[in-house]
Amino acid sequence: MTSQPLWHGRFANKTNPDAFALNASISFDILMAEQDVRGSIAWAEAICKADVLDEAEHTQISAGLRQILQEIRQDTFTVTPDDEDIHTAVERRLGEIIGSLSGKLHTGRSRNDQVATDFRLWMLDHIPALDAALVDLQSALVERAERDLILPPSGGDVRRTKGGNDGKPVIMPGYTHLQRAQPVLLSQWWLSHYPPLKRDQARLSELSRRVAVLPLGCGALAGCPYPIDRVALSETLGFDEPAMNSLDAVSNRDFAAEFLFVAAMIGTHLSKIAEQVILFTSAEFGFFELDDVYSTGSSLMPQKKNADPFELTRGKAGTLLGYLTGLMATLKGLPSTYDKDLQEDKLPVFAAFDTLTAMLPVIAGALRTLTVKPARMEAAIDASMMATDLADYLVQRGVPFREAHAISGEVVRAGIDKQKPLNELTLEEYQTINEVFDEEVYAVYDARESIAKRAAIGGTAPDAVKAQIERAKAELKRET
Ligand code: ARG
């Protein structure tokens, strides 16, 4: 059956084919086919209760819609070139199945409240998959933190440190400004990426509550003239409540913008991990080595092993941010209620969802399987990274911190002048700078001691890190 546009009555001539193609959204809103039909099944029930349909009509319409739902699920539902959007396609198919009675389904409804409902249903259906992927990446980080806490018996570089035990925590340089700053546990670094993803997950669940507000029953803009029960309709469709105001309900796309913000934020967090993995797998750092299955080579340079998944992650974070700014720019100029500009809301949301659900498992897999190089990481810690500890040593001997900071700075300068690491300056050299220095100064340069001192909640001391691991594990357990 070829169909006319749902709005054909007022028009004498058929739409220009190019204008039709520009107008059409079927190529992407087909992804909401299932949600569209579920919305229609609930709508048919609502208008039956409001006496728009009698029982027999409702039964027929509902059976036809259920058949379409089956066709969609079995992938046998097809669209025709005349289907402008998914709403048109479903109504056309219903007509093919039950005849002209299908024309009663749209009573009291507009595609404006319909599309907003479909889109929200789609989002509610898809947020759990994103949530699960986030949880899995969090688990990967916590697994790594636990596994990489202690050096394996052999020490040195081993494939996938297994957390065997000679009692020595795996340490690395911590950076600020990408300059060596203070030593930290590798596990502290792994765990640093857990809370951001936890916050993203919280953002998603808060967003879900705002998505679960039902536009259906608001008509084109002014409300529904039939006595439908919007509270019951909202419950049937799994929403928390009906939208309060019809003008707002049909134009509100805050949820799409919020989704894109959360997606961009997740992208930013992943990009931050990615940037560091890219650095750490470079020969210059040599802290990590990616498993072959998560890296790629060069068509020209046989020696190359590239961190492509991480570079793509860093790149796609920019694209995700673009989706957010694009939709915000679209929304900011709109007057109240539905404008066709709003059709631009779906592609970025679908694309952001696809991007993240493709990226997250790869990142999790690559992190789970990469090899850490404890010896390389430890070798990158130099004595000057304990300059703060040196100041603390002076503070313990009664020197006010500000003064201790300056003295410690002089020691650093002496090291640079004499081209010696700080722990190789002689005691005389120390005492020329300040007579407070004694033999015990050399103990300051034990990076593990420096780490062990940072034992307050959230710090990098092994016990403080173990506490973080336990907390994260308990949180993750609640997710499953
Ligand atoms: N394809 C449209 C969209 O995605 C559906 C709503 C059309 N409404 C209208 N008044 N033309 O936004």
Short mmCIF file of N, CA and C in Angstrom, two decimals, residues 57-227:
data_model
loop_
_atom_site.label_atom_id
_atom_site.label_comp_id
_atom_site.label_asym_id
_atom_site.label_seq_id
_atom_site.Cartn_x
_atom_site.Cartn_y
_atom_site.Cartn_z
N GLU A 57 -13.17 -2.50 18.70
CA GLU A 57 -12.17 -1.73 17.94
C GLU A 57 -10.81 -1.78 18.64
N HIS A 58 -10.86 -1.63 19.97
CA HIS A 58 -9.61 -1.67 20.73
C HIS A 58 -8.91 -3.01 20.54
N THR A 59 -9.68 -4.07 20.63
CA THR A 59 -9.10 -5.41 20.48
C THR A 59 -8.42 -5.56 19.13
N GLN A 60 -9.11 -5.10 18.09
CA GLN A 60 -8.54 -5.23 16.73
C GLN A 60 -7.26 -4.40 16.55
N ILE A 61 -7.35 -3.15 17.02
CA ILE A 61 -6.19 -2.26 16.88
C ILE A 61 -5.01 -2.82 17.67
N SER A 62 -5.32 -3.25 18.88
CA SER A 62 -4.27 -3.77 19.75
C SER A 62 -3.63 -5.02 19.14
N ALA A 63 -4.47 -5.90 18.56
CA ALA A 63 -3.91 -7.12 17.94
C ALA A 63 -3.02 -6.75 16.76
N GLY A 64 -3.47 -5.79 15.96
CA GLY A 64 -2.67 -5.35 14.81
C GLY A 64 -1.32 -4.80 15.26
N LEU A 65 -1.36 -3.99 16.32
CA LEU A 65 -0.11 -3.39 16.82
C LEU A 65 0.82 -4.47 17.37
N ARG A 66 0.23 -5.46 18.03
CA ARG A 66 1.07 -6.55 18.56
C ARG A 66 1.73 -7.34 17.43
N GLN A 67 0.99 -7.47 16.36
CA GLN A 67 1.60 -8.16 15.20
C GLN A 67 2.80 -7.35 14.67
N ILE A 68 2.62 -6.02 14.62
CA ILE A 68 3.72 -5.17 14.14
C ILE A 68 4.92 -5.27 15.09
N LEU A 69 4.61 -5.32 16.38
CA LEU A 69 5.69 -5.44 17.37
C LEU A 69 6.49 -6.72 17.12
N GLN A 70 5.76 -7.78 16.81
CA GLN A 70 6.42 -9.05 16.51
C GLN A 70 7.29 -8.93 15.26
N GLU A 71 6.71 -8.28 14.24
CA GLU A 71 7.47 -8.11 12.99
C GLU A 71 8.77 -7.34 13.26
N ILE A 72 8.66 -6.31 14.11
CA ILE A 72 9.86 -5.51 14.43
C ILE A 72 10.89 -6.39 15.14
N ARG A 73 10.40 -7.16 16.10
CA ARG A 73 11.33 -8.00 16.88
C ARG A 73 11.94 -9.11 16.02
N GLN A 74 11.17 -9.57 15.04
CA GLN A 74 11.71 -10.63 14.17
C GLN A 74 12.42 -10.06 12.95
N ASP A 75 12.49 -8.73 12.91
CA ASP A 75 13.20 -8.05 11.83
C ASP A 75 12.55 -8.26 10.46
N THR A 76 11.23 -8.40 10.46
CA THR A 76 10.54 -8.54 9.17
C THR A 76 9.73 -7.29 8.84
N PHE A 77 9.76 -6.31 9.72
CA PHE A 77 9.05 -5.05 9.50
C PHE A 77 9.81 -4.23 8.45
N THR A 78 9.10 -3.83 7.39
CA THR A 78 9.80 -3.06 6.35
C THR A 78 9.15 -1.70 6.16
N VAL A 79 9.95 -0.76 5.68
CA VAL A 79 9.40 0.57 5.42
C VAL A 79 9.31 0.79 3.91
N THR A 80 8.45 1.72 3.51
CA THR A 80 8.30 2.05 2.09
C THR A 80 8.90 3.44 1.85
N PRO A 81 9.17 3.76 0.59
CA PRO A 81 9.76 5.08 0.31
C PRO A 81 8.84 6.23 0.71
N ASP A 82 7.55 5.94 0.88
CA ASP A 82 6.62 7.01 1.25
C ASP A 82 6.51 7.22 2.76
N ASP A 83 7.15 6.36 3.54
CA ASP A 83 7.07 6.52 4.99
C ASP A 83 7.97 7.67 5.41
N GLU A 84 7.32 8.75 5.89
CA GLU A 84 8.09 9.94 6.27
C GLU A 84 8.89 9.68 7.55
N ASP A 85 8.25 9.02 8.49
CA ASP A 85 8.93 8.74 9.76
C ASP A 85 8.37 7.44 10.34
N ILE A 86 8.85 7.07 11.49
CA ILE A 86 8.44 5.79 12.06
C ILE A 86 6.95 5.79 12.43
N HIS A 87 6.44 6.96 12.82
CA HIS A 87 5.01 7.03 13.21
C HIS A 87 4.13 6.74 12.00
N THR A 88 4.52 7.34 10.86
CA THR A 88 3.80 7.10 9.61
C THR A 88 3.89 5.63 9.21
N ALA A 89 5.09 5.08 9.34
CA ALA A 89 5.31 3.70 8.89
C ALA A 89 4.45 2.72 9.69
N VAL A 90 4.39 2.94 11.00
CA VAL A 90 3.62 2.03 11.84
C VAL A 90 2.12 2.17 11.52
N GLU A 91 1.66 3.40 11.34
CA GLU A 91 0.24 3.61 11.05
C GLU A 91 -0.11 3.02 9.67
N ARG A 92 0.80 3.15 8.72
CA ARG A 92 0.58 2.57 7.39
C ARG A 92 0.48 1.05 7.48
N ARG A 93 1.38 0.46 8.24
CA ARG A 93 1.38 -0.99 8.39
C ARG A 93 0.11 -1.47 9.12
N LEU A 94 -0.33 -0.69 10.11
CA LEU A 94 -1.55 -1.06 10.84
C LEU A 94 -2.74 -1.06 9.88
N GLY A 95 -2.75 -0.08 8.96
CA GLY A 95 -3.81 -0.02 7.95
C GLY A 95 -3.78 -1.24 7.06
N GLU A 96 -2.57 -1.69 6.71
CA GLU A 96 -2.45 -2.90 5.87
C GLU A 96 -3.02 -4.12 6.59
N ILE A 97 -2.85 -4.14 7.91
CA ILE A 97 -3.30 -5.32 8.68
C ILE A 97 -4.79 -5.25 9.02
N ILE A 98 -5.26 -4.08 9.50
CA ILE A 98 -6.67 -4.05 9.98
C ILE A 98 -7.58 -3.13 9.15
N GLY A 99 -7.06 -2.50 8.12
CA GLY A 99 -7.93 -1.65 7.29
C GLY A 99 -8.15 -0.27 7.89
N SER A 100 -9.26 0.35 7.47
CA SER A 100 -9.46 1.77 7.76
C SER A 100 -9.66 2.06 9.25
N LEU A 101 -9.95 1.05 10.04
CA LEU A 101 -10.08 1.25 11.49
C LEU A 101 -8.79 1.83 12.08
N SER A 102 -7.68 1.55 11.42
CA SER A 102 -6.38 2.06 11.89
C SER A 102 -6.41 3.58 12.02
N GLY A 103 -7.25 4.22 11.23
CA GLY A 103 -7.34 5.67 11.24
C GLY A 103 -7.86 6.25 12.55
N LYS A 104 -8.40 5.39 13.43
CA LYS A 104 -8.91 5.90 14.72
C LYS A 104 -7.81 6.01 15.78
N LEU A 105 -6.69 5.32 15.53
CA LEU A 105 -5.65 5.25 16.57
C LEU A 105 -5.09 6.62 16.95
N HIS A 106 -4.97 7.50 15.97
CA HIS A 106 -4.29 8.78 16.23
C HIS A 106 -5.20 9.83 16.88
N THR A 107 -6.44 9.42 17.18
CA THR A 107 -7.40 10.37 17.78
C THR A 107 -6.83 10.96 19.07
N GLY A 108 -6.81 12.29 19.16
CA GLY A 108 -6.38 12.96 20.39
C GLY A 108 -4.88 13.03 20.57
N ARG A 109 -4.15 12.44 19.64
CA ARG A 109 -2.69 12.38 19.77
C ARG A 109 -2.06 13.16 18.62
N SER A 110 -0.86 13.63 18.80
CA SER A 110 -0.11 14.30 17.74
C SER A 110 1.25 13.60 17.65
N ARG A 111 1.89 13.75 16.51
CA ARG A 111 3.24 13.20 16.47
C ARG A 111 4.17 13.96 17.43
N ASN A 112 3.71 15.15 17.86
CA ASN A 112 4.56 15.93 18.77
C ASN A 112 4.68 15.27 20.14
N ASP A 113 3.53 14.88 20.71
CA ASP A 113 3.65 14.18 22.01
C ASP A 113 4.11 12.73 21.80
N GLN A 114 3.82 12.20 20.60
CA GLN A 114 4.21 10.82 20.30
C GLN A 114 5.73 10.67 20.20
N VAL A 115 6.36 11.58 19.43
CA VAL A 115 7.80 11.43 19.21
C VAL A 115 8.57 11.67 20.51
N ALA A 116 8.09 12.64 21.29
CA ALA A 116 8.77 12.91 22.56
C ALA A 116 8.67 11.70 23.48
N THR A 117 7.52 11.01 23.41
CA THR A 117 7.33 9.81 24.23
C THR A 117 8.22 8.66 23.74
N ASP A 118 8.22 8.45 22.43
CA ASP A 118 9.06 7.37 21.86
C ASP A 118 10.52 7.55 22.26
N PHE A 119 10.97 8.80 22.15
CA PHE A 119 12.39 9.09 22.39
C PHE A 119 12.75 8.83 23.86
N ARG A 120 11.83 9.25 24.74
CA ARG A 120 12.07 9.00 26.16
C ARG A 120 12.07 7.50 26.46
N LEU A 121 11.11 6.78 25.82
CA LEU A 121 11.07 5.32 26.03
C LEU A 121 12.38 4.69 25.55
N TRP A 122 12.84 5.16 24.38
CA TRP A 122 14.10 4.63 23.83
C TRP A 122 15.23 4.84 24.85
N MET A 123 15.28 6.03 25.42
CA MET A 123 16.36 6.33 26.35
C MET A 123 16.26 5.47 27.61
N LEU A 124 15.05 5.32 28.13
CA LEU A 124 14.87 4.48 29.32
C LEU A 124 15.27 3.03 29.02
N ASP A 125 14.99 2.60 27.80
CA ASP A 125 15.36 1.23 27.40
C ASP A 125 16.87 1.06 27.27
N HIS A 126 17.58 2.14 26.90
CA HIS A 126 19.00 2.00 26.58
C HIS A 126 19.96 2.40 27.69
N ILE A 127 19.50 3.19 28.63
CA ILE A 127 20.40 3.60 29.72
C ILE A 127 20.99 2.39 30.47
N PRO A 128 20.22 1.31 30.72
CA PRO A 128 20.81 0.18 31.44
C PRO A 128 22.05 -0.42 30.77
N ALA A 129 22.08 -0.46 29.45
CA ALA A 129 23.25 -1.04 28.76
C ALA A 129 24.48 -0.16 28.99
N LEU A 130 24.27 1.14 28.97
CA LEU A 130 25.38 2.07 29.21
C LEU A 130 25.85 1.96 30.65
N ASP A 131 24.87 1.86 31.54
CA ASP A 131 25.18 1.70 32.96
C ASP A 131 26.01 0.44 33.18
N ALA A 132 25.61 -0.66 32.54
CA ALA A 132 26.32 -1.92 32.73
C ALA A 132 27.75 -1.82 32.20
N ALA A 133 27.92 -1.13 31.07
CA ALA A 133 29.26 -0.99 30.51
C ALA A 133 30.14 -0.13 31.42
N LEU A 134 29.52 0.87 32.05
CA LEU A 134 30.27 1.71 33.00
C LEU A 134 30.70 0.89 34.22
N VAL A 135 29.78 0.07 34.71
CA VAL A 135 30.08 -0.76 35.87
C VAL A 135 31.22 -1.73 35.54
N ASP A 136 31.19 -2.28 34.34
CA ASP A 136 32.23 -3.24 33.97
C ASP A 136 33.60 -2.55 33.91
N LEU A 137 33.64 -1.34 33.39
CA LEU A 137 34.93 -0.63 33.35
C LEU A 137 35.40 -0.30 34.77
N GLN A 138 34.46 0.07 35.63
CA GLN A 138 34.83 0.31 37.03
C GLN A 138 35.43 -0.96 37.64
N SER A 139 34.80 -2.09 37.35
CA SER A 139 35.31 -3.36 37.88
C SER A 139 36.72 -3.62 37.37
N ALA A 140 36.95 -3.34 36.09
CA ALA A 140 38.28 -3.58 35.51
C ALA A 140 39.33 -2.74 36.26
N LEU A 141 38.99 -1.51 36.58
CA LEU A 141 39.93 -0.62 37.27
C LEU A 141 40.23 -1.14 38.68
N VAL A 142 39.17 -1.58 39.36
CA VAL A 142 39.35 -2.06 40.73
C VAL A 142 40.12 -3.39 40.74
N GLU A 143 39.82 -4.25 39.75
CA GLU A 143 40.58 -5.50 39.62
C GLU A 143 42.06 -5.19 39.47
N ARG A 144 42.36 -4.23 38.58
CA ARG A 144 43.77 -3.88 38.35
C ARG A 144 44.40 -3.35 39.62
N ALA A 145 43.66 -2.50 40.34
CA ALA A 145 44.20 -1.90 41.56
C ALA A 145 44.56 -3.00 42.56
N GLU A 146 43.71 -4.00 42.63
CA GLU A 146 43.95 -5.09 43.58
C GLU A 146 45.12 -5.96 43.11
N ARG A 147 45.12 -6.27 41.82
CA ARG A 147 46.12 -7.16 41.26
C ARG A 147 47.51 -6.52 41.28
N ASP A 148 47.58 -5.22 41.06
CA ASP A 148 48.87 -4.54 40.91
C ASP A 148 49.37 -3.92 42.21
N LEU A 149 48.73 -4.26 43.31
CA LEU A 149 49.14 -3.68 44.59
C LEU A 149 50.54 -4.14 44.97
N ILE A 150 50.79 -5.41 44.80
CA ILE A 150 52.04 -6.01 45.29
C ILE A 150 52.85 -6.57 44.13
N LEU A 151 54.18 -6.39 44.19
CA LEU A 151 55.07 -6.95 43.16
C LEU A 151 55.00 -8.48 43.15
N PRO A 152 55.03 -9.09 41.98
CA PRO A 152 55.10 -10.54 41.93
C PRO A 152 56.48 -11.00 42.41
N PRO A 153 56.62 -12.27 42.83
CA PRO A 153 57.85 -12.75 43.45
C PRO A 153 59.10 -12.43 42.62
N SER A 154 59.02 -12.57 41.30
CA SER A 154 60.19 -12.36 40.45
C SER A 154 60.63 -10.89 40.43
N GLY A 155 59.73 -9.99 40.84
CA GLY A 155 60.02 -8.56 40.69
C GLY A 155 60.12 -8.25 39.21
N GLY A 156 60.69 -7.12 38.88
CA GLY A 156 60.98 -6.81 37.48
C GLY A 156 59.76 -6.80 36.59
N ASP A 157 60.02 -6.89 35.31
CA ASP A 157 58.94 -6.82 34.33
C ASP A 157 58.38 -8.20 34.08
N VAL A 158 57.14 -8.38 34.40
CA VAL A 158 56.50 -9.67 34.11
C VAL A 158 55.23 -9.38 33.36
N ARG A 159 54.77 -10.38 32.63
CA ARG A 159 53.50 -10.18 31.93
C ARG A 159 52.39 -10.25 32.95
N ARG A 160 51.51 -9.30 32.90
CA ARG A 160 50.34 -9.26 33.77
C ARG A 160 50.65 -9.60 35.21
N THR A 161 51.17 -8.63 35.94
CA THR A 161 51.52 -8.87 37.34
C THR A 161 50.37 -9.59 38.01
N LYS A 162 50.71 -10.67 38.69
CA LYS A 162 49.63 -11.50 39.21
C LYS A 162 49.35 -11.22 40.68
N GLY A 163 50.11 -10.30 41.30
CA GLY A 163 49.85 -10.03 42.70
C GLY A 163 50.41 -11.12 43.58
N GLY A 164 51.46 -11.77 43.15
CA GLY A 164 52.23 -12.69 44.00
C GLY A 164 52.85 -11.82 45.07
N ASN A 165 53.75 -12.31 45.88
CA ASN A 165 54.00 -11.53 47.06
C ASN A 165 55.42 -11.56 47.58
N ASP A 166 56.16 -10.45 47.32
CA ASP A 166 57.36 -10.30 48.12
C ASP A 166 57.15 -9.08 49.03
N GLY A 167 55.88 -8.69 49.11
CA GLY A 167 55.51 -7.66 50.07
C GLY A 167 55.77 -6.24 49.62
N LYS A 168 56.25 -6.07 48.40
CA LYS A 168 56.58 -4.71 47.96
C LYS A 168 55.51 -4.14 47.05
N PRO A 169 54.91 -3.03 47.46
CA PRO A 169 53.89 -2.43 46.59
C PRO A 169 54.49 -1.90 45.28
N VAL A 170 53.73 -1.95 44.23
CA VAL A 170 54.16 -1.43 42.93
C VAL A 170 54.03 0.09 42.95
N ILE A 171 55.16 0.77 42.72
CA ILE A 171 55.13 2.23 42.82
C ILE A 171 55.48 2.90 41.49
N MET A 172 55.05 4.12 41.37
CA MET A 172 55.28 4.87 40.13
C MET A 172 55.40 6.37 40.46
N PRO A 173 55.89 7.16 39.52
CA PRO A 173 55.88 8.60 39.79
C PRO A 173 54.45 9.12 39.65
N GLY A 174 54.05 9.97 40.57
CA GLY A 174 52.81 10.72 40.39
C GLY A 174 53.19 12.06 39.77
N TYR A 175 52.30 12.58 38.92
CA TYR A 175 52.65 13.80 38.18
C TYR A 175 51.71 14.95 38.50
N THR A 176 52.24 16.16 38.51
CA THR A 176 51.40 17.35 38.35
C THR A 176 52.05 18.12 37.21
N HIS A 177 51.26 18.79 36.42
CA HIS A 177 51.77 19.50 35.23
C HIS A 177 52.55 18.56 34.31
N LEU A 178 52.29 17.27 34.44
CA LEU A 178 53.05 16.23 33.74
C LEU A 178 54.54 16.26 34.10
N GLN A 179 54.87 16.86 35.24
CA GLN A 179 56.24 16.83 35.77
C GLN A 179 56.22 15.88 36.95
N ARG A 180 57.31 15.14 37.12
CA ARG A 180 57.41 14.24 38.27
C ARG A 180 57.14 15.02 39.55
N ALA A 181 56.23 14.50 40.38
CA ALA A 181 55.83 15.25 41.58
C ALA A 181 56.12 14.49 42.86
N GLN A 182 55.34 13.45 43.13
CA GLN A 182 55.56 12.63 44.32
C GLN A 182 55.28 11.18 43.95
N PRO A 183 55.96 10.23 44.61
CA PRO A 183 55.68 8.83 44.28
C PRO A 183 54.31 8.40 44.78
N VAL A 184 53.67 7.52 44.04
CA VAL A 184 52.37 6.96 44.43
C VAL A 184 52.35 5.46 44.12
N LEU A 185 51.38 4.76 44.67
CA LEU A 185 51.18 3.36 44.28
C LEU A 185 50.51 3.34 42.91
N LEU A 186 50.89 2.37 42.10
CA LEU A 186 50.18 2.20 40.82
C LEU A 186 48.69 2.00 41.08
N SER A 187 48.37 1.29 42.15
CA SER A 187 46.96 1.04 42.47
C SER A 187 46.21 2.34 42.75
N GLN A 188 46.89 3.29 43.34
CA GLN A 188 46.25 4.60 43.60
C GLN A 188 45.88 5.25 42.26
N TRP A 189 46.78 5.07 41.29
CA TRP A 189 46.51 5.63 39.95
C TRP A 189 45.31 4.93 39.30
N TRP A 190 45.31 3.60 39.36
CA TRP A 190 44.15 2.87 38.79
C TRP A 190 42.86 3.36 39.44
N LEU A 191 42.89 3.46 40.76
CA LEU A 191 41.66 3.82 41.48
C LEU A 191 41.23 5.25 41.23
N SER A 192 42.17 6.09 40.80
CA SER A 192 41.81 7.49 40.55
C SER A 192 40.79 7.62 39.42
N HIS A 193 40.69 6.58 38.61
CA HIS A 193 39.74 6.64 37.49
C HIS A 193 38.38 6.03 37.83
N TYR A 194 38.29 5.50 39.04
CA TYR A 194 37.02 4.88 39.45
C TYR A 194 35.96 5.92 39.86
N PRO A 195 36.29 6.86 40.76
CA PRO A 195 35.23 7.80 41.18
C PRO A 195 34.60 8.62 40.04
N PRO A 196 35.37 9.06 39.04
CA PRO A 196 34.72 9.81 37.96
C PRO A 196 33.63 8.99 37.26
N LEU A 197 33.93 7.70 37.05
CA LEU A 197 32.95 6.85 36.36
C LEU A 197 31.75 6.57 37.26
N LYS A 198 32.01 6.52 38.56
CA LYS A 198 30.93 6.34 39.54
C LYS A 198 30.00 7.58 39.46
N ARG A 199 30.62 8.74 39.36
CA ARG A 199 29.80 9.97 39.27
C ARG A 199 28.99 9.98 37.97
N ASP A 200 29.59 9.51 36.89
CA ASP A 200 28.86 9.45 35.62
C ASP A 200 27.64 8.55 35.74
N GLN A 201 27.87 7.44 36.46
CA GLN A 201 26.77 6.49 36.65
C GLN A 201 25.65 7.14 37.46
N ALA A 202 26.02 7.90 38.49
CA ALA A 202 25.02 8.59 39.30
C ALA A 202 24.27 9.61 38.43
N ARG A 203 25.01 10.28 37.55
CA ARG A 203 24.37 11.25 36.66
C ARG A 203 23.34 10.55 35.77
N LEU A 204 23.70 9.37 35.28
CA LEU A 204 22.77 8.62 34.43
C LEU A 204 21.50 8.26 35.18
N SER A 205 21.66 7.84 36.44
CA SER A 205 20.46 7.40 37.13
C SER A 205 19.59 8.59 37.52
N GLU A 206 20.23 9.73 37.84
CA GLU A 206 19.42 10.93 38.10
C GLU A 206 18.68 11.37 36.83
N LEU A 207 19.40 11.27 35.72
CA LEU A 207 18.80 11.62 34.43
C LEU A 207 17.57 10.74 34.16
N SER A 208 17.68 9.45 34.50
CA SER A 208 16.57 8.53 34.24
C SER A 208 15.28 9.03 34.87
N ARG A 209 15.39 9.62 36.06
CA ARG A 209 14.17 10.11 36.72
C ARG A 209 13.54 11.25 35.92
N ARG A 210 14.38 12.07 35.34
CA ARG A 210 13.83 13.17 34.55
C ARG A 210 13.33 12.70 33.17
N VAL A 211 13.88 11.58 32.70
CA VAL A 211 13.39 11.04 31.43
C VAL A 211 12.00 10.42 31.63
N ALA A 212 11.77 9.88 32.83
CA ALA A 212 10.53 9.12 33.07
C ALA A 212 9.33 10.02 33.36
N VAL A 213 9.21 11.10 32.61
CA VAL A 213 8.07 12.02 32.74
C VAL A 213 7.35 12.00 31.38
N LEU A 214 6.09 11.64 31.37
CA LEU A 214 5.40 11.29 30.13
C LEU A 214 4.78 12.47 29.37
N PRO A 215 5.20 12.69 28.11
CA PRO A 215 4.57 13.74 27.30
C PRO A 215 3.24 13.30 26.68
N LEU A 216 3.06 11.99 26.49
CA LEU A 216 1.87 11.52 25.77
C LEU A 216 0.60 12.00 26.46
N GLY A 217 -0.37 12.41 25.63
CA GLY A 217 -1.61 12.95 26.19
C GLY A 217 -1.58 14.47 26.25
N CYS A 218 -0.54 15.07 25.66
CA CYS A 218 -0.46 16.53 25.60
C CYS A 218 -0.86 17.05 24.23
N GLY A 219 -1.14 16.13 23.28
CA GLY A 219 -1.55 16.54 21.94
C GLY A 219 -0.45 17.27 21.22
N ALA A 220 -0.84 18.12 20.27
CA ALA A 220 0.16 18.85 19.49
C ALA A 220 0.87 19.87 20.35
N LEU A 221 0.11 20.53 21.20
CA LEU A 221 0.68 21.52 22.12
C LEU A 221 -0.23 21.88 23.27
N ALA A 222 -1.56 21.77 23.06
CA ALA A 222 -2.49 22.38 24.01
C ALA A 222 -3.15 21.39 24.95
N GLY A 223 -2.89 20.09 24.75
CA GLY A 223 -3.52 19.10 25.61
C GLY A 223 -4.48 18.22 24.82
N CYS A 224 -5.09 17.25 25.50
CA CYS A 224 -5.96 16.28 24.83
C CYS A 224 -7.42 16.57 25.17
N PRO A 225 -8.27 16.67 24.14
CA PRO A 225 -9.67 17.00 24.39
C PRO A 225 -10.52 15.80 24.84
N TYR A 226 -9.94 14.60 24.89
CA TYR A 226 -10.70 13.42 25.33
C TYR A 226 -10.32 13.12 26.78
N PRO A 227 -11.26 12.51 27.52
CA PRO A 227 -11.01 12.33 28.97
C PRO A 227 -10.06 11.16 29.26
#
